[in-house]
Every structure is written in C-alpha cells, then in structure tokens.
Short mmCIF file of C-alpha atoms in Angstrom, two decimals:
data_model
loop_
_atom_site.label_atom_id
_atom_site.label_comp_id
_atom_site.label_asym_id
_atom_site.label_seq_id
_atom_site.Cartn_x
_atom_site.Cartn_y
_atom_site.Cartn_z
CA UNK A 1 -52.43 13.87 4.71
CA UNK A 2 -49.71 13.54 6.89
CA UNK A 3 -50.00 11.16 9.64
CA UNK A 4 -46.84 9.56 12.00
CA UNK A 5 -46.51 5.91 11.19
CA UNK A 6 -45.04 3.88 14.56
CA UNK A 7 -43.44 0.67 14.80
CA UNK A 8 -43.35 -2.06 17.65
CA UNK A 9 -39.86 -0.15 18.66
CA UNK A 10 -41.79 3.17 19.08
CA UNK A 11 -42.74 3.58 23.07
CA UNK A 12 -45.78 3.12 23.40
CA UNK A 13 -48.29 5.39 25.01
CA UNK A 14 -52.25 6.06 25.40
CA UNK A 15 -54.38 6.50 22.84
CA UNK A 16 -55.81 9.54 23.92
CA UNK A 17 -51.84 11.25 23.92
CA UNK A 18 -51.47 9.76 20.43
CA UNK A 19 -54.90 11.07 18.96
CA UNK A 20 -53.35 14.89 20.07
CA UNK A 21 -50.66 14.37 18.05
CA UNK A 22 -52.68 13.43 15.01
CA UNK A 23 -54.94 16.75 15.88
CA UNK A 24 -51.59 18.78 15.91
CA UNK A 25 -50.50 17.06 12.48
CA UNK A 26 -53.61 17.88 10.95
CA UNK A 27 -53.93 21.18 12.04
CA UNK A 28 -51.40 22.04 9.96
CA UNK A 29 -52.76 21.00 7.01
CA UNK A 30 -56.17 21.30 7.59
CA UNK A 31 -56.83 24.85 8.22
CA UNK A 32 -60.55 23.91 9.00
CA UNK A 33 -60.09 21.96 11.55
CA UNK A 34 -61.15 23.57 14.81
CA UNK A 35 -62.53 22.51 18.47
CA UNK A 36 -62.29 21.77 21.54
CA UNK A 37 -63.29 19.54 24.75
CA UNK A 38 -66.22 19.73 27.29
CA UNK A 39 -63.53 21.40 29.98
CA UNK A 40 -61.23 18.15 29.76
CA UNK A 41 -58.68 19.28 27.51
CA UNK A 42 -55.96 18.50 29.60
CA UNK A 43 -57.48 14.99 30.69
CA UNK A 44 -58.68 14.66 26.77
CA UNK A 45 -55.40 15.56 25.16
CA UNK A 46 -57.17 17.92 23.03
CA UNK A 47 -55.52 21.55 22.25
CA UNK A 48 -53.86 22.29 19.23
CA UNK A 49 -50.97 23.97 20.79
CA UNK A 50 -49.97 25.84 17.95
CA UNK A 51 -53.41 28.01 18.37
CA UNK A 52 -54.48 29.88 21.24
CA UNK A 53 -58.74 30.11 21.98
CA UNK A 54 -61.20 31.07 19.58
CA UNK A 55 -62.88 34.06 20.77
CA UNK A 56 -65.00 37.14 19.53
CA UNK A 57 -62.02 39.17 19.07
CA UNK A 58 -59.48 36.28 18.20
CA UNK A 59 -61.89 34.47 15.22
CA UNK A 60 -58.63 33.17 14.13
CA UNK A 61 -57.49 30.98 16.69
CA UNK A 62 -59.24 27.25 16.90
CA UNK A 63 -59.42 26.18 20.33
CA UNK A 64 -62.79 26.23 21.83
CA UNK A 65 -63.41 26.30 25.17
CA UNK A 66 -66.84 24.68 25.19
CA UNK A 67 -67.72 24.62 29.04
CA UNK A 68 -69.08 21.43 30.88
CA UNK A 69 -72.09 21.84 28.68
CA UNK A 70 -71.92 18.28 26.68
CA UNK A 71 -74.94 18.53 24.98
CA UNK A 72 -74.10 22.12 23.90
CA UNK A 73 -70.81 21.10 22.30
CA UNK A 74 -72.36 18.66 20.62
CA UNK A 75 -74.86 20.77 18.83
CA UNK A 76 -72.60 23.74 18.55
CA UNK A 77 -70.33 21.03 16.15
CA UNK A 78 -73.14 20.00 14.40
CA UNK A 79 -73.88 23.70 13.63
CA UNK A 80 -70.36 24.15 12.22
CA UNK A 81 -70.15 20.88 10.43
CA UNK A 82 -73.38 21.91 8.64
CA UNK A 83 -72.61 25.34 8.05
CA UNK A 84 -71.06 24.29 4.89
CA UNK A 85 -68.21 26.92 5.06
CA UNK A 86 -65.71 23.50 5.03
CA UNK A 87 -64.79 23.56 8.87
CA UNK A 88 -64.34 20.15 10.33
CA UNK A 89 -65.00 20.59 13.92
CA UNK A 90 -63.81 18.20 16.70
CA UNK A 91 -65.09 17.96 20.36
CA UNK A 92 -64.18 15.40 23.24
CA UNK A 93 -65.53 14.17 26.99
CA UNK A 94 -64.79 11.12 29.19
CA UNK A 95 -66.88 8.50 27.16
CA UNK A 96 -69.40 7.30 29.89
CA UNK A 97 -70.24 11.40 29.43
CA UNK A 98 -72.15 10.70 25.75
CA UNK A 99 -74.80 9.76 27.60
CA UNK A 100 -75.06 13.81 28.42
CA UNK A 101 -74.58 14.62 24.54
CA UNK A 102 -76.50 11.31 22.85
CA UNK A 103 -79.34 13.32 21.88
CA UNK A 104 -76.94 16.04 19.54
CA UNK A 105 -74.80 13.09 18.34
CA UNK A 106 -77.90 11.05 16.64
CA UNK A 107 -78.70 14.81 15.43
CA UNK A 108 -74.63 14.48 13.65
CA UNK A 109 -75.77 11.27 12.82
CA UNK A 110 -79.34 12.31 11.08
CA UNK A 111 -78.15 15.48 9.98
CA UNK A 112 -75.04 13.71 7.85
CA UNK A 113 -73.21 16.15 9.92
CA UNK A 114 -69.26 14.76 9.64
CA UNK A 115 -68.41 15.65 13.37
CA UNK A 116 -65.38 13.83 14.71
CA UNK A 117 -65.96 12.57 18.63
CA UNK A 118 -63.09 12.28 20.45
CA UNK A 119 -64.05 10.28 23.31
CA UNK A 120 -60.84 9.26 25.69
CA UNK A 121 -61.14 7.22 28.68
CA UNK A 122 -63.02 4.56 27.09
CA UNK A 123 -63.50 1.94 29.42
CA UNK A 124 -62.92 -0.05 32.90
CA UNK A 125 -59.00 0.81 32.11
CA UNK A 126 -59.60 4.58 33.39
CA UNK A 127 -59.26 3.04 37.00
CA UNK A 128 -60.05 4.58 40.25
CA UNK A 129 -62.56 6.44 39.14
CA UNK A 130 -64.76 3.71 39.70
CA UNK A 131 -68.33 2.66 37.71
CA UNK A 132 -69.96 6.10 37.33
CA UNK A 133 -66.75 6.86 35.14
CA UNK A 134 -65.87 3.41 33.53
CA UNK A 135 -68.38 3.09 30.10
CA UNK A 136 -70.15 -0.51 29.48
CA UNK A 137 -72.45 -0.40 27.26
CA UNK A 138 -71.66 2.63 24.87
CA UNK A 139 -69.72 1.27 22.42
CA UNK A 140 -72.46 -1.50 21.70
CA UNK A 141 -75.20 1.75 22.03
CA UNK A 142 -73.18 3.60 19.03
CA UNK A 143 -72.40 0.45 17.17
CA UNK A 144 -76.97 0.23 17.02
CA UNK A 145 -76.46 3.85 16.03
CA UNK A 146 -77.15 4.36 12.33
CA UNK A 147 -74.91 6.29 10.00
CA UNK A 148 -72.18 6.44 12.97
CA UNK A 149 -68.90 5.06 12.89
CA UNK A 150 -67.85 4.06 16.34
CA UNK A 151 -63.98 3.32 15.83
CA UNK A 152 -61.35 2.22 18.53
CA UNK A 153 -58.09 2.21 17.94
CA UNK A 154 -55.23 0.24 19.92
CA UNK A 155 -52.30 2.08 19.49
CA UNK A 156 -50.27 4.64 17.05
CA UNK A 157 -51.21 3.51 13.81
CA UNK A 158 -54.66 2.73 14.22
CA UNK A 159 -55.16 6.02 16.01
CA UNK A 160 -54.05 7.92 12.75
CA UNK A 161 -55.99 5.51 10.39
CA UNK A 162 -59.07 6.58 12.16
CA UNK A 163 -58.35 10.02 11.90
CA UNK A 164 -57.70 9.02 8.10
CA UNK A 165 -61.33 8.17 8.34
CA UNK A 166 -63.08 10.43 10.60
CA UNK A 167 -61.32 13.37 8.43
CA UNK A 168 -62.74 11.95 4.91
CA UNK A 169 -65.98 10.90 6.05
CA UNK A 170 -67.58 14.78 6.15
CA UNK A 171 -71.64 12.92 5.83
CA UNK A 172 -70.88 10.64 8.52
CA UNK A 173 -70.35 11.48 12.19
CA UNK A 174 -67.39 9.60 13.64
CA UNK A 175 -66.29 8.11 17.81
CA UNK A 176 -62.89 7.63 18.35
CA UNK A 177 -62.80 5.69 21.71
CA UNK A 178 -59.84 6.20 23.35
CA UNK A 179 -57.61 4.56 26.37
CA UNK A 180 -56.13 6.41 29.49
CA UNK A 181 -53.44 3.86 29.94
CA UNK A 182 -50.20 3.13 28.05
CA UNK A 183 -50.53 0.57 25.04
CA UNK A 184 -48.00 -0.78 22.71
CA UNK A 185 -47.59 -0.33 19.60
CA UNK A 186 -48.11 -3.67 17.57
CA UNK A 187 -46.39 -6.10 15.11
CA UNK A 188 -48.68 -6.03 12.21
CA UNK A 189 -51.26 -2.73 12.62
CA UNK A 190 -51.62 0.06 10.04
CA UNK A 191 -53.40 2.81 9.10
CA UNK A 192 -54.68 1.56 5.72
CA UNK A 193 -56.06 -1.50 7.86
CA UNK A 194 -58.34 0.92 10.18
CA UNK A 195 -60.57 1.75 6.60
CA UNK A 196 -61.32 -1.56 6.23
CA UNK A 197 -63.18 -2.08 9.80
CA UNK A 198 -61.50 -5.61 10.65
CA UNK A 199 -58.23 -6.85 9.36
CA UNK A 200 -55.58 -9.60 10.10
CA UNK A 201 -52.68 -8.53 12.13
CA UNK A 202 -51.46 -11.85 13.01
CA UNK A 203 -51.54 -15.27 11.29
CA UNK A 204 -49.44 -18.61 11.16
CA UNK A 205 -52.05 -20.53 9.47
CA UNK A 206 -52.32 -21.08 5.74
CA UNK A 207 -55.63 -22.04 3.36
CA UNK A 208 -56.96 -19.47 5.31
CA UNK A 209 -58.36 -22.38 7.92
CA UNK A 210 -56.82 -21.40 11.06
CA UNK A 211 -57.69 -23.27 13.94
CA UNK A 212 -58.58 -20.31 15.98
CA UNK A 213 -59.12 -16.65 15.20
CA UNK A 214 -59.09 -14.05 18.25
CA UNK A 215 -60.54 -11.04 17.89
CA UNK A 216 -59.97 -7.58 20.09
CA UNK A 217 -60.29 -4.06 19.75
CA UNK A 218 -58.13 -0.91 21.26
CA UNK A 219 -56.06 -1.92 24.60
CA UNK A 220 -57.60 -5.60 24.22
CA UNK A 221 -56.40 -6.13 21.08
CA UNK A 222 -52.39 -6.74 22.88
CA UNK A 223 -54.31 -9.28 24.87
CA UNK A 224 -55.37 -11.44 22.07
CA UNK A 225 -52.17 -11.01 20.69
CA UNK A 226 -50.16 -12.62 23.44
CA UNK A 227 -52.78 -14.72 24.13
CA UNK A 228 -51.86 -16.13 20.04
CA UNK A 229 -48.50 -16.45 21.33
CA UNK A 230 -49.16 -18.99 24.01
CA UNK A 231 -51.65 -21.20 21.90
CA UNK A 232 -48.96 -21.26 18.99
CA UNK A 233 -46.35 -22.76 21.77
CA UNK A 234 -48.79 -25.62 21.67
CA UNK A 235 -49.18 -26.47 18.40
CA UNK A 236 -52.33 -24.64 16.97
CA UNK A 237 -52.41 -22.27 14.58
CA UNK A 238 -54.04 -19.09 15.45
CA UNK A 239 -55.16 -15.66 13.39
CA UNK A 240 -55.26 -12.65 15.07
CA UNK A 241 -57.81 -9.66 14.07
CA UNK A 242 -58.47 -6.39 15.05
CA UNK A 243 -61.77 -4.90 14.67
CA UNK A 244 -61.20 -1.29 14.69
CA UNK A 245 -64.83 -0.32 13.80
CA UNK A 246 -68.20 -2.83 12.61
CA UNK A 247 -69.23 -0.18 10.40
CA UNK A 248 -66.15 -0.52 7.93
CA UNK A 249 -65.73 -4.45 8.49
CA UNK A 250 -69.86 -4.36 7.63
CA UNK A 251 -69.30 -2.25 4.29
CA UNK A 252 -66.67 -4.77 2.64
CA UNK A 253 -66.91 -7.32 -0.05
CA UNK A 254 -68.44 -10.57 0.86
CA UNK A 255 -64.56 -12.16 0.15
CA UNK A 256 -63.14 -9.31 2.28
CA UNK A 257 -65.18 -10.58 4.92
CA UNK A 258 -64.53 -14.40 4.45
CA UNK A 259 -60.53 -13.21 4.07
CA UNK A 260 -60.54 -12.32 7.45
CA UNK A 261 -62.93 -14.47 9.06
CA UNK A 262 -63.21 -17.45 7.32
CA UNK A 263 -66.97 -19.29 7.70
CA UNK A 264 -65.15 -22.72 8.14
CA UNK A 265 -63.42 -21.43 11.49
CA UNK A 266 -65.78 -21.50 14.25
CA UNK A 267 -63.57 -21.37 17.04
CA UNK A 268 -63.52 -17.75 17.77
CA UNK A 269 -63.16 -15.46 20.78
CA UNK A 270 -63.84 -11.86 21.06
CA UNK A 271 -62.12 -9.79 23.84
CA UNK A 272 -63.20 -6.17 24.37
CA UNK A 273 -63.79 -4.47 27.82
CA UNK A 274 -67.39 -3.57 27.53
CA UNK A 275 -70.57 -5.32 27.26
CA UNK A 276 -70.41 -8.18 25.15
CA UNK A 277 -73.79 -7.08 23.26
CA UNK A 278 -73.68 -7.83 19.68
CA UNK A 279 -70.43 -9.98 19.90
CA UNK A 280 -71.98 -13.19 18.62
CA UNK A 281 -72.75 -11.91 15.20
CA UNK A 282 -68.96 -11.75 14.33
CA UNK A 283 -67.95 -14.94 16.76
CA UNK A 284 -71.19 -17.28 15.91
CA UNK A 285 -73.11 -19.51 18.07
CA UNK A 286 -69.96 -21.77 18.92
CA UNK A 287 -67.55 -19.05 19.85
CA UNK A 288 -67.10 -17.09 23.00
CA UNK A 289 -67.33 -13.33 23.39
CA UNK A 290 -65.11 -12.13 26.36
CA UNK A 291 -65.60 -8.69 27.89
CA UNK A 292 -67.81 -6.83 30.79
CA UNK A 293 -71.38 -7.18 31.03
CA UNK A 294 -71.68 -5.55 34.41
CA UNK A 295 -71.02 -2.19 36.21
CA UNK A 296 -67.50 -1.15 36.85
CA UNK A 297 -65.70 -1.13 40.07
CA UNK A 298 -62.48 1.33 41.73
CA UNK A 299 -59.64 -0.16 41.33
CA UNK A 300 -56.25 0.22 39.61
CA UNK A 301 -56.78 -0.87 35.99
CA UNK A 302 -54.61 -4.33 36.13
CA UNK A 303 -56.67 -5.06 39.10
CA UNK A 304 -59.56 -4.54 37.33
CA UNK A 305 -58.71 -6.54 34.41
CA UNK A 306 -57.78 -9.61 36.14
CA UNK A 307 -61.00 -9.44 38.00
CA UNK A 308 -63.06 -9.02 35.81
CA UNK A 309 -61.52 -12.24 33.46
CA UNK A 310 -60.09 -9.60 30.56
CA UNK A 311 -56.72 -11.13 30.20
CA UNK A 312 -54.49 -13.11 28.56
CA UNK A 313 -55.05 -16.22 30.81
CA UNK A 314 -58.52 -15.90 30.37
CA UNK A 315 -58.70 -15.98 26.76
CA UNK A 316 -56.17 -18.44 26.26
CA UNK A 317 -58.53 -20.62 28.52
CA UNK A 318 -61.52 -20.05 26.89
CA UNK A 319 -60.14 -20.41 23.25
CA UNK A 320 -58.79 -23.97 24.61
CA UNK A 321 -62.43 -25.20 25.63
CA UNK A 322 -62.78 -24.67 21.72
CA UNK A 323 -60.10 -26.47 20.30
#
C-alpha cells in the first residue's frame, strides 16, 4: 500500500486535507474503493479527483454524491461493504453530524460491516461555527461503541497509518476524526505506530520510570509535546504518548501496554478537546485528564483553546501539581 510518509520539515496542514490525499493514493491501488460525503465534499476533503460521479449511466466512476441524507449514507455503505463484491466504501460529515447517522453506524458495527468514517471537523477547533457544530462527547460515545475503532490522527503520518488500518480491517467499521485547522507534522509519529493504538513519540527518561507521561490525541497531541519541552527545561524527565485509537492500545500485550505506560508512573495527564469521559482509565486515580466537558462556544479556535484551559500552559501547570 502506498502511503506518503512526512517529516517535521513537511508543512504542515489539516488533517482532513491530508486524509484526501491518502483517499487519492489509494484509489489508485484500490480499485474498490468508492464514496463519497453527506454534500460536504468540499468542506470534507473527500473526492477522488481522478474519478468523476458514480451514476446509472457512469457505474464506473466512484464518487457518490450521497445528499444531506446522513443516515442514508450510512446504510447505503453498509449495503456495499456487505455486498461482498470486495468494494470498500468510504463516506464523511462534520462529526457533531453522527449523531444523524449513529443508528446505521452501530448497524456497520453489528453487521462486521468494514465501513471507513471519515469524520473532519472534529472538535471545538472548527471555530465560529459555534456549539451546535463543535462535537463533545462523540469520541467518548464511539470509544463505548463495540467492535468500532474510533481513531484520531494528529498529523501526516498518523493520518495514513489509520488509513493503513481502516483499509485492512474489512469486519470492523472504522472513525477517522479529523481537524479543520493546520497541524504540524511531529518529531517521532509513524504510521506503523497508529496499529498499535498508543505509542511513545517522545521520551528522555530511561528504566522506563519517567517522571511524567503526557498523553494527547490529534491537534492536542503538539500540545503535550511542547508542553514536554518546558518541563524538561526544569529538570524532569517526561514521556510523551499519543493515543491514536483505545481500541488498538486495548488489543496489545500486557508488556506493550506497561512499555508505554509504565504502572510505576502515576503522574499522568491526558489532553484531548472533548469530554474527558473515560480518561481516568488510562491516567489513574492520581492523574489529571484535561479536555472539554461542556458545550462549545463561537469563537476563533486559539480563542477557544485558551479559554477553555486546552493549552500548553495549562498542562504544563497541571502536570507540575503532580510532580
């Protein structure tokens, strides 16, 4: 399968522009793959622009216009995934818009039907388009979901390591959560890493006893990340983790899990801009999940992140009323 690999050099950009260059990749060498976005392509970064629409009298082309008919599109891929003729549909919304769609995703989900959700705008970062727009509590409403895998990437190569995933897991349904605004891409991610759920990106520790592990996902995961930077200026040592998806991170060995977060460290902090639900299983009882367990608001997206306490100030403060 071939998937771009990026570097920290390599501009960075949204995940939802990077996840339409993975669909282009693999539409060349996936002649299966096929779908479309709930009349958001152009907001969703969906169409395979090497293809024109799928239509009665064009069965050859693999862009399909679903219509603002979530629920529809939803079921319509599960009908193709289970088909069995090997197509591997796609379809895509705003994220806050599952809610319109939940009922045929747990059908993907029941059915073992491998239907790849690509859901951009994934959280308070989409901006001005205030609360009714800005998903909360979906990620932790998919991560409850059973035989899902909710995954969210934070920049280039995580985007194409869960495509990796999505594409090889046809029994499983998969979300690929996606950000509206720029992100970089960063030292240390990889696609292999995304199949594992969780791994280390950063680390300056050795015995695997750090004194602090931070943990983020998609356009938080640069916050920990510089937040690390500043608490290694003053003398700690600090491990950095991103947890791509719970699922994966939940299906590894017992000493994959204690690689990456080691029992003996308890001073942990989560950062991830939606509800904090479910957070304390992978920071424990002494660490501190960061993220937003309230309704949105319209604002610019840095306004809204330093409002709302998801920033690199922030975590640095809270990991030092651990230390």
């Amino acid at each position: 399968m071939k998937l771009q690999t990026y570097t920290p050099e390599t501009p960075g950009d949204a995940t939802r522009n990077l996840s339409q260059t993975c669909l282009n990749a693999l539409a060349k060498v996936l002649p299966g793959l096929l779908g479309g976005s709930a009349d958001l392509a152009s907001s969703n970064m969906t169409l395979l622009k090497m293809f024109g629409d799928f239509q009665k009298d064009t069965p050859a082309e693999r862009n399909v216009r679903f219509g603002v008919r979530e629920h529809g599109m939803g079921a319509i891929c599960n009908g193709i995934a289970l088909h069995g003729s090997g197509l591997i549909p796609y379809c895509a919304t705003f994220f806050v818009f599952t809610d319109y769609m939940r009922g045929a995703m747990r059908i993907s989900a029941l059915s073992e039907a491998g239907v790849i959700y690509v859901m951009t705008h994934d959280s308070i970062g989409l901006g001005e388009d205030g609360p009714t727009h800005q998903p909360i509590e979906h990620l932790a409403s998919f991560r409850a979901m059973p035989n899902i895998l909710m995954l969210r990437p934070a920049d280039g190569n995580e985007t194409a390591g869960s495509y990796k995933v999505a594409v090889e897991n046809r029994t499983r349904p998969s979300i690929l959560a996606l950000s509206r605004q720029k992100l970089p891409n960063l030292p240390g991610t990889s696609i292999e890493g995304v199949a594992k759920g969780g791994y280390t990106i950063s680390d300056d520790s050795t015995g695997n006893k750090p004194d602090l592990i931070l943990i983020g996902t998609g356009s938080e995961l640069e916050i920990a990340y510089k937040a690390a930077e500043v608490i290694r200026k003053e003398g700690k040592t600090v491990r950095v983790v991103s947890f791509v998806s719970w699922e994966l991170f939940d299906e590894q060995t017992a000493e994959y899990k204690e690689s990456v977060l080691p029992a003996c460290v308890k001073a942990r902090v989560s950062v991830e801009a939606g509800s904090t639900f479910g957070w304390g299983k992978h920071v424990g009882s002494e660490g501190t999940a960061i993220g937003v367990d309230h309704f949105g608001a319209s604002a610019p997206a840095g306004i809204l992140y330093k409002e709302f306490g998801i920033s690199v100030d922030n975590v640095v403060a809270k990991a030092k009323a651990l230390l």
